[in-house]
CSV table of C-alpha atoms in Angstrom, one decimal:
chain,number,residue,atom,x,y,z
T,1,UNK,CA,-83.8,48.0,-9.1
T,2,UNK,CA,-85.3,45.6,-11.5
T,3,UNK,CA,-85.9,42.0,-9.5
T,4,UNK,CA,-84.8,39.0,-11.7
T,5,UNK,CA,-86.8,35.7,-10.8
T,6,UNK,CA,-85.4,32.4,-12.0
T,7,UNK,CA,-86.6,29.1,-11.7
T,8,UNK,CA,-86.2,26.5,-10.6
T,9,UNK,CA,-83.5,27.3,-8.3
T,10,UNK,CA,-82.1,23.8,-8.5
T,11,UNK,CA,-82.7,21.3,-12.0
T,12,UNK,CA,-82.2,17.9,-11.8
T,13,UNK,CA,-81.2,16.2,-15.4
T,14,UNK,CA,-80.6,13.1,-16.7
T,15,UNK,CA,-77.6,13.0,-19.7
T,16,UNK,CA,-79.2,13.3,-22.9
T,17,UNK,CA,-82.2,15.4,-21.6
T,18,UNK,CA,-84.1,18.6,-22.1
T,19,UNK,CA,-85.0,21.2,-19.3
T,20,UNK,CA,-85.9,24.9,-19.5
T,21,UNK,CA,-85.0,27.7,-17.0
T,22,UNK,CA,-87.3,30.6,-16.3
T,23,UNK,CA,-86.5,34.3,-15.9
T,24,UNK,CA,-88.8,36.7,-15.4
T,25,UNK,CA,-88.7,40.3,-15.0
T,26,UNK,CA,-90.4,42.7,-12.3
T,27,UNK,CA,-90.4,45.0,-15.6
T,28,UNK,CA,-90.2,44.9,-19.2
T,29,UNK,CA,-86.5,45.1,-20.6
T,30,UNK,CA,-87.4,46.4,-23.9
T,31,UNK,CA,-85.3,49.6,-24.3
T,32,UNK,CA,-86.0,52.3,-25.4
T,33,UNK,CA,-83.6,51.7,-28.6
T,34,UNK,CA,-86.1,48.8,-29.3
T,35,UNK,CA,-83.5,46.0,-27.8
T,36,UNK,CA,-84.2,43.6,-25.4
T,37,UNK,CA,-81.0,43.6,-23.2
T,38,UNK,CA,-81.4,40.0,-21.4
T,39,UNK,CA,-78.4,37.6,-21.0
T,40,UNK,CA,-77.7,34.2,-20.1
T,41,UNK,CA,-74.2,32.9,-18.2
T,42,UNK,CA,-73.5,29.4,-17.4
T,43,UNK,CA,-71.0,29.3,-14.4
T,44,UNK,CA,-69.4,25.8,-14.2
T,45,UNK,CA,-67.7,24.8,-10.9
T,46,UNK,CA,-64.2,26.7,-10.3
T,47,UNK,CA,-64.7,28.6,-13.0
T,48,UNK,CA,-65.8,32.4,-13.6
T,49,UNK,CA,-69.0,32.6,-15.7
T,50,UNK,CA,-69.5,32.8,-19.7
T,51,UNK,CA,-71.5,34.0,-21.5
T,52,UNK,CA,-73.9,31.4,-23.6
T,53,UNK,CA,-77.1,33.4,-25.1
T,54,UNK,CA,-77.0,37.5,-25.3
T,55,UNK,CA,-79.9,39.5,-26.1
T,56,UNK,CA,-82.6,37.1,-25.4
T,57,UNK,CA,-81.6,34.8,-28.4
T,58,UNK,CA,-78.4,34.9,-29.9
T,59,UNK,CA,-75.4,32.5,-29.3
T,60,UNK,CA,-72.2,33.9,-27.9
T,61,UNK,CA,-69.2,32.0,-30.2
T,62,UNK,CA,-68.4,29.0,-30.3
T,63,UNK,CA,-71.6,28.1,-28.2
T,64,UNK,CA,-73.3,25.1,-29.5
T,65,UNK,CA,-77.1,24.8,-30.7
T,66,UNK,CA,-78.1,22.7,-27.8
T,67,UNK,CA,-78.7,26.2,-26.4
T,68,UNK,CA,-81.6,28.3,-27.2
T,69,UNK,CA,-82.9,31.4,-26.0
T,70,UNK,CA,-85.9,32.9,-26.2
T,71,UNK,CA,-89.0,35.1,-24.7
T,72,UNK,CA,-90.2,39.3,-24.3
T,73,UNK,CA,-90.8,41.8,-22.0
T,74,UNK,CA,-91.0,40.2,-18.9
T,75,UNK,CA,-91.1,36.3,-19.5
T,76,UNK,CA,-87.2,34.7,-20.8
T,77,UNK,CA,-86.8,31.0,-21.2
T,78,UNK,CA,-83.4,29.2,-21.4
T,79,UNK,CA,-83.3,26.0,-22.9
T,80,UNK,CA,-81.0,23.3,-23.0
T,81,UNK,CA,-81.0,20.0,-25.0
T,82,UNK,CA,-79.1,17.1,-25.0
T,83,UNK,CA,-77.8,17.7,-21.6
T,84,UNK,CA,-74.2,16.9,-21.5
T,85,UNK,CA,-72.1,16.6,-18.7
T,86,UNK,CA,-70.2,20.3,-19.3
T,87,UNK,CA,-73.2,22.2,-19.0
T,88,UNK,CA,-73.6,21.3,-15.6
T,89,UNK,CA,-73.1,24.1,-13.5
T,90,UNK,CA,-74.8,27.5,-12.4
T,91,UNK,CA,-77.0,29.1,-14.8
T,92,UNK,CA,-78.0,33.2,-14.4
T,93,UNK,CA,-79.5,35.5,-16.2
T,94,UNK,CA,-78.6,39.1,-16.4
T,95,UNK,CA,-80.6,41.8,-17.4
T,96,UNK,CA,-78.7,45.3,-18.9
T,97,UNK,CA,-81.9,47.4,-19.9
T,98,UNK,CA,-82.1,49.3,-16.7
T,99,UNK,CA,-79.4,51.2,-14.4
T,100,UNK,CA,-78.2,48.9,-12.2
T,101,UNK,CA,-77.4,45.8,-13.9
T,102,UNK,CA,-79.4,43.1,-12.0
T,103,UNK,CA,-78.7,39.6,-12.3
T,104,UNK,CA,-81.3,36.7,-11.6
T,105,UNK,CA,-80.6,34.1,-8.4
T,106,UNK,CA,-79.3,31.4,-10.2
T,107,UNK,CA,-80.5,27.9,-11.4
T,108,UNK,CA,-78.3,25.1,-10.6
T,109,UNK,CA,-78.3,22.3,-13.3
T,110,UNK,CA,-77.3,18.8,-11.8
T,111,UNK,CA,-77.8,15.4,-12.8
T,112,UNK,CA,-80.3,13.5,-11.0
Y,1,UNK,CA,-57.4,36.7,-26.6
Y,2,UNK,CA,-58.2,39.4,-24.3
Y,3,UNK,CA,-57.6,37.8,-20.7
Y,4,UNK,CA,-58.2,39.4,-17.3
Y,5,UNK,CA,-56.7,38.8,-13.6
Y,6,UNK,CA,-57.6,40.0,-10.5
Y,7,UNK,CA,-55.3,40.4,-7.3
Y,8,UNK,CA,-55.5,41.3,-4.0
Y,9,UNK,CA,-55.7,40.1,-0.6
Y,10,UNK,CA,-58.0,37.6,0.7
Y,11,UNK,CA,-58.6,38.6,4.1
Y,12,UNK,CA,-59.8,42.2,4.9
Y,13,UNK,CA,-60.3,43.3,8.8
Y,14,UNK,CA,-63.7,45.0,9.1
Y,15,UNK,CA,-63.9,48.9,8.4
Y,16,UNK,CA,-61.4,48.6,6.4
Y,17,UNK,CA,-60.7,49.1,2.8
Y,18,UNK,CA,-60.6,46.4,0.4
Y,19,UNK,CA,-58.3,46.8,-2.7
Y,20,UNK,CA,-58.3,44.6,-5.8
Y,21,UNK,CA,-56.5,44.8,-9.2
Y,22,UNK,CA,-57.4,43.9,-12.3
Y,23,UNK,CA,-54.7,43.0,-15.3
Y,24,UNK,CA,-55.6,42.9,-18.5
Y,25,UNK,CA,-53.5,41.3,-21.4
Y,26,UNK,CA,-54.8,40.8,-25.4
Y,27,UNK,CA,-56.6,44.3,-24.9
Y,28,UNK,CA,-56.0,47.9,-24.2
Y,29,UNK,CA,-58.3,49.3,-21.6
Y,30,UNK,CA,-58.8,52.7,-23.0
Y,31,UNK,CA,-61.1,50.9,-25.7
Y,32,UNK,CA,-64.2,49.7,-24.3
Y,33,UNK,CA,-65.4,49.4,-20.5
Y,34,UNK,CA,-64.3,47.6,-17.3
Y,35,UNK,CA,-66.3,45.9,-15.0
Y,36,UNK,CA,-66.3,44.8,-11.3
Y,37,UNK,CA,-69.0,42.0,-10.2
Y,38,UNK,CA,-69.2,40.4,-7.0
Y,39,UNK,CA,-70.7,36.8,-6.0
Y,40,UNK,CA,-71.6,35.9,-2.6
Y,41,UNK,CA,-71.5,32.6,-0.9
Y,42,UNK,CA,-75.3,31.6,-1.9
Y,43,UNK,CA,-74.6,32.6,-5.4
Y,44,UNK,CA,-76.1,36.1,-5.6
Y,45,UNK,CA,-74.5,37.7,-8.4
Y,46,UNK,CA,-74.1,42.2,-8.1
Y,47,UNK,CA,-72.9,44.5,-10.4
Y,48,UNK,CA,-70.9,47.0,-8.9
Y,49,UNK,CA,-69.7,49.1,-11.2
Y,50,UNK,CA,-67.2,50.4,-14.3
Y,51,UNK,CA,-64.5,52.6,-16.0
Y,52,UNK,CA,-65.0,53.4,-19.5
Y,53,UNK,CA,-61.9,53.9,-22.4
Y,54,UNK,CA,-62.2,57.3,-21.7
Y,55,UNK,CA,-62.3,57.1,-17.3
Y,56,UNK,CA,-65.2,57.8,-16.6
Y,57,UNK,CA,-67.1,55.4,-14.3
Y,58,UNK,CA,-70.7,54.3,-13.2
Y,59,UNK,CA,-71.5,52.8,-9.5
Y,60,UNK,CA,-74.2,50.7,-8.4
Y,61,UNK,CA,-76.4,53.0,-6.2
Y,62,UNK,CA,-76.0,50.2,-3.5
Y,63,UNK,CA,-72.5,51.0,-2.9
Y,64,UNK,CA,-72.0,54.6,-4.6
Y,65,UNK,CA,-70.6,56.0,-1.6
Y,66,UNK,CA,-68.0,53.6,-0.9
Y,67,UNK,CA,-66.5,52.4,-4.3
Y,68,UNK,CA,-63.8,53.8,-6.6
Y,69,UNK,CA,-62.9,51.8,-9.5
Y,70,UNK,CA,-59.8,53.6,-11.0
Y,71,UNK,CA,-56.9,52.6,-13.9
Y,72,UNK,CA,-53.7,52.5,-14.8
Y,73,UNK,CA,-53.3,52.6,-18.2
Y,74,UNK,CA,-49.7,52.4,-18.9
Y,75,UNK,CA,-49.8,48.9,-16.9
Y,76,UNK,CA,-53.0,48.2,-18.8
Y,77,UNK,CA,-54.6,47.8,-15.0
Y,78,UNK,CA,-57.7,49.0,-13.2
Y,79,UNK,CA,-58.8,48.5,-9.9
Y,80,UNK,CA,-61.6,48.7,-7.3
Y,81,UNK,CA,-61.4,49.7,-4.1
Y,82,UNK,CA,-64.3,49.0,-1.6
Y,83,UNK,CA,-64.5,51.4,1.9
Y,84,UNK,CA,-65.7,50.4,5.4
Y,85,UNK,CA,-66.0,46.6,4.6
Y,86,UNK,CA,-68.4,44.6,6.9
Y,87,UNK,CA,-68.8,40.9,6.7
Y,88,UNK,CA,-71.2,41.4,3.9
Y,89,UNK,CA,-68.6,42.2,1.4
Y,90,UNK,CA,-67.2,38.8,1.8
Y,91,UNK,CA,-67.4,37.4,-1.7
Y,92,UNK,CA,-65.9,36.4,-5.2
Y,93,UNK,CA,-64.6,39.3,-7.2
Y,94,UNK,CA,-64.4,39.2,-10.6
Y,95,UNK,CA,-63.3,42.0,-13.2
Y,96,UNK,CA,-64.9,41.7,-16.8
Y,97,UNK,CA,-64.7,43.8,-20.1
Y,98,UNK,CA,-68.5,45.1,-20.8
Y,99,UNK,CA,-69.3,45.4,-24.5
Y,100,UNK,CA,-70.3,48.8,-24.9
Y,101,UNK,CA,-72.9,47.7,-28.1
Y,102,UNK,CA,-74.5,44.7,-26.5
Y,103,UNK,CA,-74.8,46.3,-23.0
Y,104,UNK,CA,-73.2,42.6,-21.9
Y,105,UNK,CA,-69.7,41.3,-20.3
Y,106,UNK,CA,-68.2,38.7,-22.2
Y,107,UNK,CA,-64.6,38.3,-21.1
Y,108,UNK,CA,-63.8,37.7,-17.2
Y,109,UNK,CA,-61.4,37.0,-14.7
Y,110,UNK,CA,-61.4,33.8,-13.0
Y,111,UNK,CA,-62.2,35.8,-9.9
Y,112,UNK,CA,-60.6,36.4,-6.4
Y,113,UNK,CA,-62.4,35.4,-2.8
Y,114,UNK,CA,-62.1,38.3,-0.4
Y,115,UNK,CA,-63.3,37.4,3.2
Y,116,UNK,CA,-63.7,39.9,5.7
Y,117,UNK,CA,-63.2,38.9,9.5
Y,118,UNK,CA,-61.6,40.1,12.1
């Protein structure tokens, strides 16, 4: 199975503020139909996870700009600006490339 | 709006089988795919597996030989069911639609906790 790495696990913010999250890959997720099948979720307490960023860099509707995607092959980058108190929550990646679906460990965004 | 549900029993005794349903409303189930993904305590996410529009399904080698993920689709309904649970299985189940095209799920549940103990 294909191991999904995040970091940091846990990300302490301050409102108003700009972190990234790191996935990385144990292999590349380019398919063979030339996409690159990497996912972000954002999974906010009580609540089931949605998605925010799909296929490395496009927004899911009605997600705002504040969230950016980006990355290749191996290396993915989440990033968030203008922290606001609704995107705090769990944060995973999710790549769909390779049979099984694998999902990264999570990064937990909390304010400081 | 396509909206999902799951149901089923929160406790399961060990070895035995766990059963959850999934309702769907806003959608028919013989277009697309339909997901089942777990979340244990810790927050490790797995896929375990779907039914497609046309019933065919897909398992997560990890659990091949113990999962069934069926459908109803006059009730617009499909289901897992897990054998020989240990206390590993204890987790959050969710059911999802997967969007063929984008390989992705973008619609889910709000998810059922299953714990198994004796």
């Amino acid at each position: 199975d294909v191991l999904m790495t995040q970091t940091p696990v846990s990300l302490p913010v301050s409102l108003g503020g700009q972190v990234s999250i790191s996935c990385r890959s144990s292999q590349s997720l380019v398919h063979s139909d030339g996409n690159t099948y990497l996912h972000w979720y954002l999974q906010k307490p009580g609540q089931s996870p949605q998605l925010l960023i799909y296929r490395v860099s496009n927004r899911f509707s009605g997600v705002p700009d504040r969230f950016s995607g980006s990355g290749s092959g191996t290396d993915f980058t989440l990033k968030i600006s203008r922290v606001e108190p609704e995107d705090l929550g769990v944060y995973y990646c999710l790549q769909s490339t390779h049979f099984p679906w694998t999902f990264g460990g999570g990064t937990k965004l909390e304010l400081k | 709006e396509v909206q999902l549900q799951e149901s089923g029993p929160g406790l399961v005794k060990p070895s035995q089988s766990l059963s959850l349903t999934c309702s769907v409303t806003g959608y028919s189930i013989t277009s697309n795919y339909w997901g089942w993904i777990r979340k244990f305590p810790g927050n490790k996410m797995e896929w375990m597996g779907y039914i497609s529009y046309s019933g065919s399904t897909s398992y997560n080698p990890s659990l091949k030989s113990r999962i069934s993920i069926t459908r109803d689709t006059s009730k617009n309904q499909f289901f897992l069911q897990l054998n020989s649970v240990t206390t590993e299985d204890t987790a959050t189940y969710y059911c999802a639609r997967r969007v063929y095209y984008y390989r992705l799920f973008d619609y889910w549940g709000q998810g059922v906790m299953v714990t198994v103990s004796s």
